[in-house]
Short mmCIF file of C-alpha atoms and ligand atoms in Angstrom, two decimals:
data_model
loop_
_atom_site.label_atom_id
_atom_site.label_comp_id
_atom_site.label_asym_id
_atom_site.label_seq_id
_atom_site.Cartn_x
_atom_site.Cartn_y
_atom_site.Cartn_z
CA MET A 1 5.30 -22.37 -3.80
CA GLN A 2 8.55 -20.38 -3.70
CA ILE A 3 8.97 -17.39 -5.62
CA LEU A 4 12.55 -16.34 -5.63
CA PRO A 5 14.63 -13.73 -7.88
CA THR A 6 17.63 -14.41 -9.57
CA ARG A 7 20.11 -13.40 -12.55
CA LYS A 8 21.19 -16.42 -13.58
CA ILE A 9 19.78 -19.73 -15.47
CA GLU A 10 18.87 -22.06 -12.87
CA PRO A 11 19.70 -25.09 -14.55
CA LEU A 12 16.90 -27.81 -12.91
CA ALA A 13 13.95 -25.19 -14.02
CA LEU A 14 12.02 -25.23 -17.19
CA GLY A 15 12.57 -21.80 -18.59
CA ALA A 16 9.79 -20.22 -20.38
CA ILE A 17 10.21 -17.80 -23.20
CA LEU A 18 7.21 -15.64 -24.56
CA VAL A 19 8.35 -15.36 -28.28
CA ARG A 20 6.14 -12.98 -30.46
CA LYS A 21 5.19 -13.69 -33.90
CA ASP A 22 8.72 -11.85 -35.36
CA LYS A 23 10.62 -14.42 -33.23
CA LYS A 24 13.35 -12.25 -32.08
CA ILE A 25 14.82 -14.05 -29.05
CA GLY A 26 18.52 -12.84 -29.57
CA SER A 27 18.83 -10.36 -26.63
CA HIS A 28 16.65 -12.64 -24.17
CA PRO A 29 18.47 -13.45 -21.14
CA PHE A 30 17.94 -16.91 -21.33
CA TYR A 31 18.84 -17.30 -24.93
CA LYS A 32 21.83 -14.92 -23.92
CA GLN A 33 22.96 -17.93 -21.67
CA LEU A 34 22.99 -20.85 -23.59
CA SER A 35 25.68 -22.91 -24.93
CA LYS A 36 26.40 -22.31 -28.78
CA GLU A 37 24.90 -25.95 -29.29
CA ASP A 38 21.89 -25.89 -27.36
CA ALA A 39 21.45 -22.18 -28.99
CA VAL A 40 21.78 -23.50 -32.90
CA LEU A 41 19.12 -25.58 -31.79
CA LEU A 42 16.96 -23.64 -30.74
CA GLY A 43 17.29 -21.45 -33.43
CA ARG A 44 16.68 -24.15 -35.62
CA PHE A 45 13.58 -25.13 -34.13
CA LEU A 46 12.22 -20.89 -34.08
CA ALA A 47 12.90 -20.86 -37.94
CA LYS A 48 10.99 -23.79 -38.99
CA THR A 49 8.20 -23.16 -36.36
CA SER A 50 5.51 -20.41 -36.91
CA PHE A 51 4.64 -18.36 -33.69
CA ASP A 52 2.22 -16.16 -35.50
CA LYS A 53 -0.80 -17.41 -33.36
CA GLU A 54 -1.20 -18.46 -29.57
CA SER A 55 1.18 -21.37 -28.88
CA ALA A 56 2.55 -23.67 -26.42
CA HIS A 57 6.04 -25.86 -27.40
CA THR A 58 8.59 -27.84 -25.23
CA VAL A 59 12.12 -27.61 -26.64
CA PHE A 60 14.38 -30.36 -25.64
CA LEU A 61 18.22 -28.81 -25.76
CA PRO A 62 20.93 -31.15 -26.65
CA SER A 63 22.19 -30.04 -22.89
CA GLY A 64 19.63 -31.67 -21.12
CA ASN A 65 17.60 -28.71 -20.43
CA ARG A 66 13.55 -27.79 -21.91
CA LEU A 67 12.69 -24.66 -22.55
CA LEU A 68 8.86 -23.77 -23.12
CA LEU A 69 8.15 -20.99 -25.79
CA LEU A 70 5.31 -19.54 -25.60
CA GLY A 71 3.62 -18.22 -28.80
CA VAL A 72 1.70 -14.85 -27.77
CA GLY A 73 1.31 -13.48 -30.95
CA GLU A 74 1.27 -9.74 -32.19
CA LYS A 75 3.86 -7.32 -30.20
CA GLN A 76 1.73 -4.82 -30.68
CA LYS A 77 -1.68 -6.79 -29.62
CA PHE A 78 0.25 -8.20 -26.93
CA ASP A 79 -1.63 -6.16 -23.80
CA LEU A 80 -1.94 -6.45 -20.37
CA ARG A 81 -4.55 -9.13 -20.45
CA LYS A 82 -2.63 -11.52 -22.75
CA SER A 83 0.32 -10.93 -20.57
CA ILE A 84 -1.37 -12.63 -17.30
CA LEU A 85 -3.01 -14.97 -19.23
CA ALA A 86 0.93 -16.11 -20.53
CA MET A 87 2.03 -16.07 -16.54
CA ARG A 88 -1.10 -18.78 -15.96
CA LYS A 89 -0.07 -21.07 -18.91
CA ILE A 90 3.02 -21.17 -18.20
CA VAL A 91 2.14 -22.74 -14.78
CA ALA A 92 -0.45 -24.51 -16.08
CA ALA A 93 1.50 -26.12 -18.84
CA ALA A 94 4.30 -26.81 -16.28
CA LYS A 95 1.56 -28.48 -13.94
CA LYS A 96 0.27 -30.41 -16.78
CA ASP A 97 3.33 -31.69 -17.56
CA GLY A 98 4.51 -32.42 -13.24
CA VAL A 99 7.00 -30.23 -13.54
CA LYS A 100 8.50 -29.00 -10.64
CA ILE A 101 10.54 -25.90 -11.12
CA ILE A 102 10.06 -22.76 -13.72
CA GLU A 103 11.80 -19.77 -14.73
CA VAL A 104 10.86 -16.70 -16.70
CA ALA A 105 11.83 -13.34 -17.53
CA ALA A 106 10.22 -10.16 -15.64
CA ALA A 107 10.85 -8.57 -18.70
CA ASP A 108 9.09 -10.84 -21.29
CA PHE A 109 5.84 -9.83 -19.70
CA THR A 110 6.14 -5.69 -19.72
CA THR A 111 3.35 -4.34 -21.88
CA ARG A 112 1.48 -0.58 -21.78
CA GLY A 113 -0.30 -0.48 -18.51
CA LEU A 114 2.84 -3.06 -16.62
CA ASN A 115 5.84 -1.49 -17.30
CA ASP A 116 7.74 -1.08 -14.21
CA LEU A 117 10.18 -4.75 -13.29
CA ASN A 118 8.86 -4.22 -9.84
CA ALA A 119 5.47 -4.24 -10.45
CA VAL A 120 5.61 -6.87 -13.51
CA ALA A 121 7.31 -9.07 -10.47
CA GLU A 122 4.41 -8.47 -8.54
CA THR A 123 1.84 -9.43 -10.98
CA VAL A 124 3.81 -12.48 -12.07
CA ALA A 125 4.19 -13.65 -8.76
CA THR A 126 0.39 -13.31 -7.85
CA GLN A 127 -0.65 -15.08 -11.33
CA PHE A 128 1.53 -17.60 -10.23
CA GLU A 129 0.28 -18.56 -7.22
CA LEU A 130 -3.45 -18.59 -8.60
CA ALA A 131 -2.94 -20.28 -11.20
CA ASN A 132 -0.93 -22.97 -9.13
CA TYR A 133 -4.04 -23.47 -6.39
CA GLU A 134 -6.80 -26.38 -7.16
CA HIS A 135 -8.83 -27.36 -5.22
CA VAL A 136 -7.92 -31.15 -4.02
CA THR A 137 -9.11 -31.37 -0.26
CA TYR A 138 -11.38 -33.97 -0.98
CA LYS A 139 -9.55 -35.86 -3.31
CA THR A 140 -7.02 -39.09 -2.95
CA ALA A 141 -3.55 -37.94 -3.81
CA PRO A 142 -2.48 -40.00 -6.99
CA PRO A 143 0.64 -41.63 -6.00
CA ASP A 144 3.27 -39.54 -6.83
CA GLY A 145 1.69 -36.86 -4.83
CA TRP A 146 0.01 -33.53 -6.79
CA ASN A 147 1.29 -31.57 -9.81
CA PHE A 148 1.61 -28.71 -8.10
CA VAL A 149 4.74 -26.22 -8.65
CA GLU A 150 7.08 -25.98 -6.11
CA THR A 151 9.12 -23.15 -7.12
CA ALA A 152 9.56 -20.34 -9.82
CA TYR A 153 12.62 -18.37 -10.39
CA VAL A 154 11.94 -14.42 -11.64
CA TYR A 155 15.01 -13.42 -13.54
CA ALA A 156 15.37 -9.36 -13.00
CA GLU A 157 17.90 -7.19 -13.88
CA ARG A 158 16.63 -5.26 -10.99
CA ASN A 159 16.69 -6.96 -7.07
CA VAL A 160 12.72 -7.30 -7.43
CA GLY A 161 12.52 -9.72 -4.28
CA LYS A 162 10.52 -7.12 -2.55
CA ALA A 163 7.73 -7.45 -5.49
CA LEU A 164 7.50 -10.94 -5.71
CA GLU A 165 6.81 -11.39 -1.97
CA ARG A 166 4.30 -8.93 -2.36
CA GLY A 167 2.84 -10.35 -5.16
CA ARG A 168 2.82 -14.01 -3.31
CA ILE A 169 1.28 -12.79 -0.45
CA ILE A 170 -1.65 -11.29 -3.20
CA GLY A 171 -1.91 -14.68 -4.40
CA VAL A 172 -1.57 -16.80 -1.64
CA GLU A 173 -4.49 -15.10 -0.02
CA THR A 174 -6.75 -15.07 -2.68
CA ASN A 175 -6.32 -18.63 -2.81
CA ALA A 176 -7.28 -18.89 0.80
CA ALA A 177 -10.36 -17.46 -0.19
CA ARG A 178 -10.79 -19.86 -3.20
CA GLU A 179 -10.33 -22.88 -0.40
CA LEU A 180 -12.80 -21.39 1.91
CA SER A 181 -15.77 -20.53 -0.69
CA ASN A 182 -14.79 -23.80 -2.54
CA THR A 183 -15.80 -25.84 0.77
CA PRO A 184 -18.79 -27.65 0.87
CA GLY A 185 -22.20 -26.37 2.21
CA GLY A 186 -22.24 -29.03 4.74
CA GLU A 187 -18.78 -28.13 6.43
CA MET A 188 -18.61 -24.50 5.71
CA THR A 189 -21.12 -23.44 8.54
CA PRO A 190 -21.62 -19.63 9.59
CA ALA A 191 -19.47 -21.04 12.76
CA MET A 192 -17.09 -22.48 10.55
CA LEU A 193 -16.36 -19.26 8.31
CA ALA A 194 -15.87 -17.15 12.11
CA LYS A 195 -12.85 -19.98 12.61
CA ALA A 196 -11.55 -19.20 9.79
CA ALA A 197 -11.36 -15.43 9.57
CA GLU A 198 -10.05 -16.13 13.61
CA ALA A 199 -7.57 -17.96 11.88
CA ALA A 200 -6.71 -15.74 9.22
CA GLY A 201 -6.73 -12.92 11.64
CA LYS A 202 -4.31 -14.75 13.97
CA GLU A 203 -1.87 -15.55 10.97
CA SER A 204 -2.14 -12.07 10.25
CA GLY A 205 -2.00 -10.08 13.33
CA VAL A 206 -5.75 -8.41 12.63
CA LYS A 207 -8.20 -8.57 15.66
CA VAL A 208 -11.21 -10.42 15.49
CA ALA A 209 -14.37 -10.39 17.04
CA VAL A 210 -17.10 -12.85 16.27
CA LEU A 211 -20.68 -11.98 17.78
CA ASP A 212 -23.27 -14.92 18.17
CA GLU A 213 -27.19 -14.77 17.96
CA LYS A 214 -27.72 -13.32 21.57
CA GLU A 215 -25.83 -10.52 20.42
CA MET A 216 -26.78 -9.90 17.44
CA ARG A 217 -30.28 -10.24 19.11
CA LYS A 218 -29.46 -7.10 21.49
CA LEU A 219 -28.44 -5.14 18.68
CA GLY A 220 -31.29 -5.98 17.05
CA MET A 221 -29.84 -7.40 13.32
CA GLY A 222 -33.71 -8.58 12.43
CA GLY A 223 -31.77 -9.29 9.46
CA VAL A 224 -29.18 -11.77 9.18
CA LEU A 225 -31.58 -13.46 11.94
CA GLY A 226 -34.22 -13.96 9.85
CA VAL A 227 -32.44 -15.56 7.28
CA GLY A 228 -31.02 -17.83 9.65
CA ARG A 229 -33.74 -18.90 11.33
CA GLY A 230 -34.56 -21.64 9.12
CA SER A 231 -31.41 -23.82 9.25
CA ASP A 232 -30.35 -25.90 12.16
CA GLU A 233 -26.69 -23.83 11.61
CA PRO A 234 -27.09 -20.57 13.55
CA PRO A 235 -25.61 -17.69 12.31
CA ARG A 236 -22.66 -15.66 13.73
CA PHE A 237 -21.63 -11.81 12.54
CA ILE A 238 -17.93 -11.59 12.19
CA VAL A 239 -16.14 -8.08 12.80
CA MET A 240 -12.47 -7.98 11.47
CA GLU A 241 -10.55 -4.90 12.56
CA TYR A 242 -7.10 -4.14 10.92
CA ARG A 243 -5.41 -0.67 12.41
CA GLY A 244 -2.17 0.14 9.76
CA ALA A 245 -2.59 3.79 10.73
CA ALA A 246 -3.23 6.18 13.23
CA ALA A 247 -6.50 5.36 15.30
CA LYS A 248 -8.05 8.54 14.17
CA THR A 249 -7.69 7.94 11.03
CA ALA A 250 -11.28 7.27 9.05
CA PRO A 251 -11.37 3.30 7.94
CA VAL A 252 -12.89 2.24 4.86
CA VAL A 253 -15.40 -0.34 5.81
CA LEU A 254 -15.43 -3.94 4.02
CA VAL A 255 -18.73 -5.48 4.17
CA GLY A 256 -19.22 -9.46 2.81
CA LYS A 257 -21.96 -11.61 2.08
CA GLY A 258 -21.20 -14.96 4.00
CA ILE A 259 -24.41 -17.27 3.21
CA THR A 260 -22.74 -20.21 3.48
CA PHE A 261 -24.84 -22.40 1.97
CA ASP A 262 -27.90 -20.66 -0.49
CA SER A 263 -30.25 -23.02 -0.98
CA GLY A 264 -33.37 -20.37 -1.12
CA GLY A 265 -35.07 -20.86 1.84
CA LEU A 266 -38.92 -21.27 1.13
CA ASN A 267 -38.69 -19.70 -2.01
CA ILE A 268 -36.50 -22.80 -3.14
CA LYS A 269 -33.94 -22.63 -5.79
CA PRO A 270 -34.40 -25.30 -8.85
CA ASP A 271 -32.15 -27.59 -9.01
CA ASP A 272 -30.04 -26.31 -11.75
CA HIS A 273 -29.79 -23.21 -9.55
CA ILE A 274 -28.54 -24.69 -6.29
CA TYR A 275 -25.98 -25.98 -7.46
CA GLU A 276 -22.50 -23.90 -6.30
CA MET A 277 -24.58 -22.27 -4.09
CA HIS A 278 -21.91 -23.50 -1.08
CA MET A 279 -20.07 -20.34 -2.90
CA ASP A 280 -22.68 -17.70 -1.86
CA MET A 281 -19.84 -16.98 1.31
CA SER A 282 -17.79 -16.39 -1.41
CA GLY A 283 -18.05 -12.20 -0.53
CA GLY A 284 -17.30 -12.92 3.21
CA ALA A 285 -14.31 -15.02 2.29
CA ALA A 286 -13.07 -12.55 0.06
CA VAL A 287 -12.55 -9.51 2.62
CA ILE A 288 -11.92 -12.07 5.53
CA HIS A 289 -8.72 -12.32 2.99
CA ALA A 290 -8.53 -8.93 1.37
CA ILE A 291 -7.59 -7.70 4.73
CA ALA A 292 -5.53 -10.21 6.00
CA ALA A 293 -3.35 -9.66 3.04
CA LEU A 294 -3.48 -5.83 3.42
CA ALA A 295 -2.19 -6.64 7.08
CA ARG A 296 0.75 -9.34 5.86
CA LEU A 297 1.47 -6.01 3.08
CA LYS A 298 1.50 -3.61 6.22
CA VAL A 299 -0.70 -1.05 4.52
CA LYS A 300 -0.97 2.04 6.75
CA LYS A 301 -4.75 2.43 6.33
CA ASN A 302 -7.61 1.28 8.70
CA VAL A 303 -9.57 -1.17 7.34
CA ILE A 304 -12.68 -2.91 8.81
CA GLY A 305 -13.99 -6.26 7.61
CA LEU A 306 -18.08 -7.18 8.67
CA ILE A 307 -19.22 -10.37 7.65
CA PRO A 308 -23.17 -11.34 8.21
CA ALA A 309 -23.50 -15.09 8.27
CA ALA A 310 -26.29 -17.25 7.73
CA GLU A 311 -27.34 -20.30 6.22
CA ASN A 312 -30.76 -19.56 3.92
CA MET A 313 -32.62 -22.66 4.58
CA PRO A 314 -35.73 -24.08 4.06
CA SER A 315 -37.64 -26.35 7.18
CA GLY A 316 -40.43 -25.18 9.89
CA SER A 317 -38.63 -22.41 11.22
CA SER A 318 -37.91 -20.55 8.16
CA TYR A 319 -38.70 -16.95 7.17
CA HIS A 320 -41.74 -16.90 5.08
CA PRO A 321 -42.71 -14.95 2.26
CA GLY A 322 -44.68 -11.99 3.32
CA ASP A 323 -42.83 -11.44 6.55
CA VAL A 324 -41.62 -8.19 7.95
CA LEU A 325 -38.38 -7.56 9.47
CA LYS A 326 -36.63 -5.15 11.56
CA THR A 327 -33.11 -4.79 10.73
CA MET A 328 -30.69 -2.76 13.15
CA SER A 329 -31.15 0.52 11.61
CA GLY A 330 -35.10 0.18 12.85
CA LYS A 331 -36.22 0.21 9.07
CA THR A 332 -38.22 -2.84 8.33
CA ILE A 333 -37.93 -5.50 4.66
CA GLU A 334 -40.81 -6.83 3.58
CA VAL A 335 -40.06 -10.35 2.31
CA MET A 336 -41.33 -10.70 -1.00
CA ASN A 337 -38.99 -13.64 -1.61
CA THR A 338 -36.82 -15.86 0.28
CA ASP A 339 -34.31 -16.46 -2.40
CA ALA A 340 -33.18 -12.69 -2.63
CA GLU A 341 -31.64 -13.01 1.01
CA GLY A 342 -28.22 -11.93 0.84
CA ARG A 343 -29.96 -7.91 0.94
CA VAL A 344 -31.30 -8.76 4.03
CA VAL A 345 -28.19 -9.72 5.25
CA LEU A 346 -26.05 -6.56 4.53
CA ALA A 347 -28.44 -4.42 5.45
CA ASP A 348 -27.83 -5.09 9.02
CA GLY A 349 -24.35 -5.10 7.74
CA LEU A 350 -24.16 -1.93 5.97
CA GLU A 351 -25.68 -0.70 9.18
CA TYR A 352 -22.89 -1.83 11.60
CA ALA A 353 -20.21 -0.43 8.98
CA LYS A 354 -22.01 3.24 10.29
CA LYS A 355 -20.13 3.09 13.61
CA TYR A 356 -17.08 3.55 12.51
CA LYS A 357 -17.75 6.40 11.15
CA PRO A 358 -15.74 5.41 7.22
CA ARG A 359 -14.24 6.97 4.90
CA LEU A 360 -16.04 4.32 2.09
CA VAL A 361 -18.11 1.42 2.60
CA ILE A 362 -17.36 -1.56 0.28
CA ASP A 363 -20.18 -4.39 0.18
CA VAL A 364 -18.97 -7.28 -2.33
CA ALA A 365 -21.64 -9.95 -2.42
CA THR A 366 -23.04 -12.79 -5.04
CA LEU A 367 -26.52 -10.58 -5.00
CA THR A 368 -27.64 -11.69 -7.98
CA GLY A 369 -28.20 -14.12 -11.02
CA ALA A 370 -29.37 -10.34 -12.58
CA SER A 371 -25.97 -8.91 -12.76
CA MET A 372 -24.85 -12.14 -14.96
CA HIS A 373 -27.31 -11.82 -17.35
CA ALA A 374 -26.14 -8.02 -17.99
CA LEU A 375 -22.56 -8.64 -17.60
CA GLY A 376 -21.60 -12.45 -18.83
CA ARG A 377 -18.83 -13.59 -16.37
CA ARG A 378 -16.00 -11.62 -17.64
CA ALA A 379 -16.40 -8.59 -14.59
CA SER A 380 -18.86 -7.73 -11.54
CA ALA A 381 -20.94 -5.25 -11.76
CA ILE A 382 -20.02 -2.05 -9.53
CA LEU A 383 -22.21 0.91 -8.09
CA ALA A 384 -21.39 3.23 -6.71
CA THR A 385 -21.97 6.72 -5.02
CA ASP A 386 -19.09 8.48 -6.26
CA ARG A 387 -17.40 8.31 -10.04
CA LYS A 388 -14.16 8.90 -8.71
CA VAL A 389 -14.08 5.91 -6.68
CA GLU A 390 -15.83 3.86 -9.31
CA ASN A 391 -13.02 4.85 -11.79
CA ARG A 392 -10.14 3.79 -9.15
CA LEU A 393 -12.10 0.94 -8.96
CA ARG A 394 -11.90 0.50 -12.41
CA GLU A 395 -8.33 0.70 -13.01
CA ALA A 396 -7.42 -1.61 -10.61
CA GLY A 397 -9.87 -3.98 -12.35
CA GLU A 398 -7.97 -3.91 -15.22
CA LYS A 399 -4.68 -3.88 -13.84
CA THR A 400 -5.27 -6.83 -12.00
CA LEU A 401 -7.61 -8.73 -14.58
CA ASP A 402 -9.97 -8.80 -11.81
CA ARG A 403 -12.25 -5.99 -13.35
CA VAL A 404 -15.70 -4.64 -12.46
CA TRP A 405 -18.21 -2.35 -14.83
CA PRO A 406 -20.60 -0.29 -13.62
CA LEU A 407 -24.30 -0.06 -13.59
CA PRO A 408 -26.79 2.78 -12.90
CA LEU A 409 -26.89 3.49 -9.05
CA TRP A 410 -30.19 6.30 -9.21
CA GLU A 411 -33.37 7.65 -7.48
CA GLU A 412 -35.69 7.13 -9.99
CA TYR A 413 -35.05 3.25 -9.17
CA GLU A 414 -35.91 3.36 -5.23
CA ASP A 415 -39.97 2.89 -6.46
CA GLU A 416 -39.53 -0.69 -7.83
CA VAL A 417 -38.33 -1.44 -3.86
CA LYS A 418 -40.66 0.80 -1.82
CA GLY A 419 -42.37 -2.26 0.18
CA THR A 420 -46.44 -2.29 0.98
CA PHE A 421 -46.59 -3.24 4.67
CA GLY A 422 -42.95 -3.23 5.42
CA ASP A 423 -40.53 -0.16 4.65
CA TRP A 424 -38.80 -1.49 1.83
CA SER A 425 -38.95 -5.04 -0.17
CA ASN A 426 -36.42 -7.37 -0.69
CA THR A 427 -37.37 -8.03 -4.51
CA GLY A 428 -37.95 -5.43 -7.61
CA LYS A 429 -41.85 -5.27 -8.61
CA GLU A 430 -40.43 -5.72 -12.30
CA ARG A 431 -38.22 -8.53 -13.46
CA TYR A 432 -36.51 -6.29 -15.63
CA GLY A 433 -33.05 -4.67 -14.14
CA GLY A 434 -32.59 -7.03 -10.99
CA ALA A 435 -28.82 -6.06 -10.17
CA ILE A 436 -29.64 -2.51 -9.99
CA THR A 437 -32.67 -3.11 -7.67
CA GLY A 438 -30.59 -5.27 -5.54
CA ALA A 439 -27.92 -2.37 -5.24
CA VAL A 440 -30.56 0.26 -4.56
CA PHE A 441 -32.38 -1.67 -1.99
CA LEU A 442 -29.18 -2.09 0.21
CA TRP A 443 -28.34 1.77 -0.77
CA GLN A 444 -31.13 2.41 1.56
CA PHE A 445 -29.35 0.82 4.81
CA ILE A 446 -26.08 2.85 4.17
CA LYS A 447 -26.89 6.89 3.13
CA PRO A 448 -25.90 9.28 3.20
CA TRP A 449 -22.02 7.57 3.39
CA PRO A 450 -19.72 7.14 0.66
CA TRP A 451 -20.44 3.57 -0.84
CA VAL A 452 -19.88 1.10 -3.47
CA HIS A 453 -21.48 -2.19 -4.09
CA ILE A 454 -19.12 -4.89 -5.96
CA ASP A 455 -21.80 -7.77 -7.09
CA ILE A 456 -19.43 -10.52 -7.45
CA ALA A 457 -21.93 -12.98 -9.08
CA PRO A 458 -20.74 -13.00 -12.15
CA ARG A 459 -17.17 -14.12 -10.96
CA MET A 460 -18.09 -16.13 -8.32
CA THR A 461 -15.98 -19.15 -10.11
CA ALA A 462 -13.58 -19.18 -12.96
CA VAL A 463 -14.33 -19.31 -16.65
CA GLU A 464 -12.39 -21.91 -19.03
CA GLY A 465 -9.96 -20.46 -21.06
CA GLU A 466 -8.72 -18.23 -18.27
CA HIS A 467 -6.63 -21.05 -17.11
CA LEU A 468 -7.35 -20.77 -13.48
CA ALA A 469 -8.93 -24.28 -11.91
CA LYS A 470 -12.30 -25.10 -11.54
CA GLY A 471 -14.72 -23.24 -9.21
CA ALA A 472 -14.02 -20.44 -7.21
CA ALA A 473 -11.89 -17.40 -8.82
CA GLY A 474 -11.38 -15.29 -5.33
CA ALA A 475 -12.50 -11.99 -6.68
CA PRO A 476 -12.36 -9.71 -5.50
CA VAL A 477 -9.36 -9.65 -3.09
CA ASN A 478 -6.44 -8.57 -5.61
CA LEU A 479 -8.67 -5.54 -7.21
CA LEU A 480 -9.27 -4.55 -3.13
CA VAL A 481 -5.62 -5.08 -2.62
CA HIS A 482 -4.79 -2.72 -4.88
CA PHE A 483 -7.24 -0.20 -5.01
CA LEU A 484 -7.16 -0.01 -0.99
CA GLU A 485 -3.42 -0.02 -0.98
CA ARG A 486 -3.72 3.43 -3.27
CA PHE A 487 -6.89 4.80 -1.83
N1 LIG B 501 -27.04 -15.86 -4.74
C1 LIG B 501 -27.91 -16.10 -5.15
C2 LIG B 501 -27.37 -14.96 -6.29
C3 LIG B 501 -26.54 -15.99 -7.31
C4 LIG B 501 -27.09 -16.57 -8.35
C5 LIG B 501 -24.88 -15.82 -7.16
C6 LIG B 501 -26.25 -17.38 -8.50
C7 LIG B 501 -23.82 -16.21 -7.72
C8 LIG B 501 -24.53 -17.17 -8.93
C9 LIG B 501 -28.81 -14.87 -4.59
O1 LIG B 501 -29.02 -14.83 -3.37
C10 LIG B 501 -30.53 -14.90 -5.66
O2 LIG B 501 -30.72 -15.65 -5.23
N2 LIG B 501 -31.02 -13.97 -5.71
C11 LIG B 501 -32.26 -13.77 -6.52
C12 LIG B 501 -32.64 -12.35 -6.31
C13 LIG B 501 -34.28 -12.58 -6.66
C14 LIG B 501 -35.12 -13.76 -6.09
C15 LIG B 501 -34.88 -11.07 -6.44
C16 LIG B 501 -31.70 -14.16 -8.05
O3 LIG B 501 -31.08 -13.26 -9.08
O4 LIG B 501 -32.71 -14.84 -9.08
ZN1 LIG B 502 -30.42 -16.73 -2.81
ZN1 LIG B 503 -27.59 -16.19 -2.51
#
């Protein structure tokens, strides 16, 4: 969608006004610009309608203009989360009614933690884009076309054009990651994911290299090759290099899990768990488009993206439970369960990251169902070697609603993943604490470098009530962009 700054009421747009419980809108810029007749009618409507609770009303004014009044409850309780949800609700309401042009006042969305007009504008633009997205690629369009909002005007006393464009880029890139995740597994193969990375790199000016099986064999990437063995679709290893800072500046390396379909392999998943496993490359998709966003925003940092991409399938050539795989690091992995494949491919990704002498390594993966047992579906799990970095990520998560919550990364958990016939076992000995043992396994392949693991399984898909379309949620593109810009 187009997102444009404005300082006057746009006559063709559906203007949205956030109404608090006290219903005081006399100083709202839209109200102030209404004709006398319109203002009288709006006053009457406000008088007889309660705005104590969250609600939405469309009011038709005598001039023919319409207003969307969004009840947001008590002023004191209007926080950053409610503000972001209100932004999304406006787009959702417009889509529902087939409205193509909307208008909001940036100042409506200010809250504690979001009070600078530029920051508000950036957030509005991102959230408008996120709320406008829907995966319709494989559906026949209705006769009148899809109900996407085409233009959003953002009224502000200051020039917020740049902030709007920044926010829009973050939203568009997040949606691009969602689109990759939503693409069915039959189509989204490792080669296809590599093509998507190349296309994103070309558009944003990021160098992309793709290693094929032969090159991976030369490097000794037994983890990725092992997981990919059962599939007719050969694995790939994607390397993206964005250099926005001086060449000698140490980069941050992002490593994304790129399992294009996770059937579980020979330890095949039961049918209710196999559904949605085409989204098991969501970490990889997030890395691709976080880097594209950073490049388009011209962030002055060096950021590398690595995506080990493979399909985990059962067949006569699959890796077996009990196999011992030799990774690029030289360390071996005893495969106790072929469904714990993410950590196996990431072991090679993390080893490759060390080549860059990184400032920080962040891996992003739909790694465990256990993280969902621990956290539900509102926050990704983070496990970090550095408390300061962990806190910075948590703050970025609060600002973007792309939230993360910490779990412990302690050495005492290492006993859980010590192998019997290999160095490390890809499952814990106990069935408890699976999100932690998954992380502690990965740690063995990145020590002693500073590292954060983000298990995005909890936020792989959108939750009802978030006002986002069903399917992939695009976590943690927004989080990574906000964090890396300031890190
Ligand atoms: N991709 C799954 C984890 C997952 C589950 C992501 C649900 C998103 C939604 C991962 O590869 C997996 O299967 N993990 C196993 C690990 C176990 C075998 C140690 C799990 O969580 O059950
Ligand atoms: Zn799995
Ligand atoms: Zn998986």
